mmCIF file of C-alpha atoms in Angstrom:
data_model
loop_
_atom_site.group_PDB
_atom_site.id
_atom_site.type_symbol
_atom_site.label_atom_id
_atom_site.label_comp_id
_atom_site.label_asym_id
_atom_site.label_seq_id
_atom_site.Cartn_x
_atom_site.Cartn_y
_atom_site.Cartn_z
ATOM 1 C CA MET A 1 -37.311 10.764 -5.654
ATOM 2 C CA ASN A 2 -37.214 10.767 -1.862
ATOM 3 C CA LEU A 3 -34.839 12.742 0.357
ATOM 4 C CA SER A 4 -32.299 9.944 0.877
ATOM 5 C CA GLN A 5 -32.090 9.285 -2.871
ATOM 6 C CA GLY A 6 -31.494 12.991 -3.425
ATOM 7 C CA LEU A 7 -28.723 13.032 -0.831
ATOM 8 C CA VAL A 8 -27.031 10.043 -2.449
ATOM 9 C CA ILE A 9 -27.103 11.819 -5.820
ATOM 10 C CA LEU A 10 -25.690 15.015 -4.285
ATOM 11 C CA GLN A 11 -22.924 13.078 -2.512
ATOM 12 C CA GLY A 12 -22.071 11.371 -5.792
ATOM 13 C CA VAL A 13 -21.871 14.726 -7.565
ATOM 14 C CA LYS A 14 -19.677 16.133 -4.783
ATOM 15 C CA LEU A 15 -17.314 13.145 -4.994
ATOM 16 C CA GLU A 16 -17.102 13.474 -8.783
ATOM 17 C CA VAL A 17 -16.255 17.179 -8.496
ATOM 18 C CA MET A 18 -13.618 16.367 -5.881
ATOM 19 C CA ARG A 19 -12.113 13.708 -8.154
ATOM 20 C CA LYS A 20 -12.021 16.079 -11.140
ATOM 21 C CA THR A 21 -10.581 19.047 -9.246
ATOM 22 C CA GLY A 22 -8.290 17.046 -6.983
ATOM 23 C CA LYS A 23 -9.652 18.940 -3.976
ATOM 24 C CA TYR A 24 -10.556 16.716 -1.068
ATOM 25 C CA GLN A 25 -11.649 17.585 2.446
ATOM 26 C CA LYS A 26 -9.190 16.396 5.070
ATOM 27 C CA SER A 27 -10.511 14.587 8.110
ATOM 28 C CA THR A 28 -9.602 15.543 11.669
ATOM 29 C CA PHE A 29 -7.549 12.333 11.757
ATOM 30 C CA ALA A 30 -5.567 13.464 8.694
ATOM 31 C CA ILE A 31 -4.975 16.976 10.043
ATOM 32 C CA ASN A 32 -3.740 15.628 13.391
ATOM 33 C CA LEU A 33 -1.606 12.991 11.673
ATOM 34 C CA ILE A 34 0.125 15.612 9.532
ATOM 35 C CA MET A 35 0.663 17.974 12.468
ATOM 36 C CA ARG A 36 2.187 15.247 14.645
ATOM 37 C CA ARG A 37 4.287 13.811 11.827
ATOM 38 C CA GLU A 38 5.679 17.260 11.055
ATOM 39 C CA LYS A 39 6.398 17.906 14.768
ATOM 40 C CA LEU A 40 8.538 14.781 14.649
ATOM 41 C CA GLY A 41 10.356 16.234 11.634
ATOM 42 C CA LEU A 42 9.426 13.297 9.419
ATOM 43 C CA THR A 43 8.518 13.289 5.759
ATOM 44 C CA ALA A 44 5.443 11.322 4.785
ATOM 45 C CA GLU A 45 7.686 8.773 3.056
ATOM 46 C CA LYS A 46 9.860 8.244 6.137
ATOM 47 C CA PHE A 47 6.867 8.103 8.481
ATOM 48 C CA ALA A 48 5.142 5.508 6.267
ATOM 49 C CA GLU A 49 8.289 3.388 6.447
ATOM 50 C CA LEU A 50 8.427 3.706 10.252
ATOM 51 C CA ALA A 51 4.712 2.893 10.556
ATOM 52 C CA GLY A 52 5.159 -0.183 8.356
ATOM 53 C CA ILE A 53 2.730 0.905 5.656
ATOM 54 C CA PRO A 54 3.230 1.721 1.961
ATOM 55 C CA TYR A 55 3.591 5.434 1.222
ATOM 56 C CA PRO A 56 0.429 5.577 -0.977
ATOM 57 C CA THR A 57 -1.537 4.058 1.915
ATOM 58 C CA LEU A 58 -0.445 7.006 4.091
ATOM 59 C CA ARG A 59 -0.738 9.649 1.381
ATOM 60 C CA ASP A 60 -4.399 8.971 0.535
ATOM 61 C CA PRO A 61 -5.731 9.730 4.052
ATOM 62 C CA GLU A 62 -3.343 12.690 4.393
ATOM 63 C CA VAL A 63 -4.752 14.376 1.283
ATOM 64 C CA GLY A 64 -8.332 13.400 2.137
ATOM 65 C CA ARG A 65 -8.807 10.982 -0.744
ATOM 66 C CA THR A 66 -9.717 8.105 1.600
ATOM 67 C CA GLN A 67 -10.299 7.592 5.306
ATOM 68 C CA GLY A 68 -7.899 4.675 5.545
ATOM 69 C CA SER A 69 -8.660 1.246 6.947
ATOM 70 C CA LEU A 70 -8.902 0.549 10.659
ATOM 71 C CA ARG A 71 -5.662 -1.452 10.481
ATOM 72 C CA THR A 72 -3.875 1.440 8.766
ATOM 73 C CA LYS A 73 -5.139 3.885 11.388
ATOM 74 C CA GLU A 74 -3.957 1.533 14.140
ATOM 75 C CA LYS A 75 -0.458 1.391 12.630
ATOM 76 C CA ILE A 76 -0.348 5.171 12.242
ATOM 77 C CA ALA A 77 -1.533 5.790 15.810
ATOM 78 C CA HIS A 78 0.929 3.222 17.193
ATOM 79 C CA ALA A 79 3.828 4.809 15.297
ATOM 80 C CA LEU A 80 2.837 8.197 16.763
ATOM 81 C CA GLY A 81 2.533 6.723 20.258
ATOM 82 C CA THR A 82 -1.138 7.643 20.540
ATOM 83 C CA THR A 83 -4.603 6.266 19.867
ATOM 84 C CA ILE A 84 -6.997 6.481 16.943
ATOM 85 C CA ASP A 85 -9.481 8.219 19.226
ATOM 86 C CA ASP A 86 -6.919 10.879 20.136
ATOM 87 C CA LEU A 87 -6.175 11.513 16.452
ATOM 88 C CA ASN A 88 -9.898 12.003 15.812
ATOM 89 C CA ILE A 89 -10.195 14.880 18.320
ATOM 90 C CA PRO A 90 -10.465 18.260 16.543
ATOM 91 C CA ARG A 91 -7.398 20.474 17.031
ATOM 92 C CA ASN A 92 -9.232 23.098 19.061
ATOM 93 C CA SER A 93 -10.540 20.503 21.538
ATOM 94 C CA THR A 94 -8.832 19.373 24.692
ATOM 95 C CA PRO A 95 -7.570 15.792 24.379
ATOM 96 C CA THR A 96 -8.874 13.325 26.920
ATOM 97 C CA GLU A 97 -5.338 12.076 27.498
ATOM 98 C CA LYS A 98 -2.227 14.099 28.230
ATOM 99 C CA SER A 99 0.289 14.470 25.420
ATOM 100 C CA ASP A 100 3.990 15.192 25.507
ATOM 101 C CA SER A 101 5.663 17.958 23.485
ATOM 102 C CA LEU A 102 5.636 15.766 20.372
ATOM 103 C CA GLY A 103 1.900 15.133 20.644
ATOM 104 C CA ARG A 104 2.325 11.550 21.801
ATOM 105 C CA CYS A 105 -0.076 10.098 24.314
ATOM 106 C CA VAL A 106 1.314 10.015 27.874
ATOM 107 C CA ARG A 107 -0.213 7.373 30.125
#
């Protein structure tokens, strides 16, 4: 077994453990999405409706189960008035674009 094969096996084991325990690691995108959605005072269900996506499509990235498709991320970013890139910036970093008090991108 070479190193890459070993890594694939380890990743598979990690994913299986995550599936069994229900514990997933949230992405920076998911953390920023949740923070901004909550600043707007919206439930996940209401935000999904406003973004024009089914609630399960929003829930999976929020809990870290999936990353979400590019189209889904575009709809989420648009509904938040920001960009996908801005949502991928870690919370303790300085955004490249200015944001208003609700975390929306100001151009």
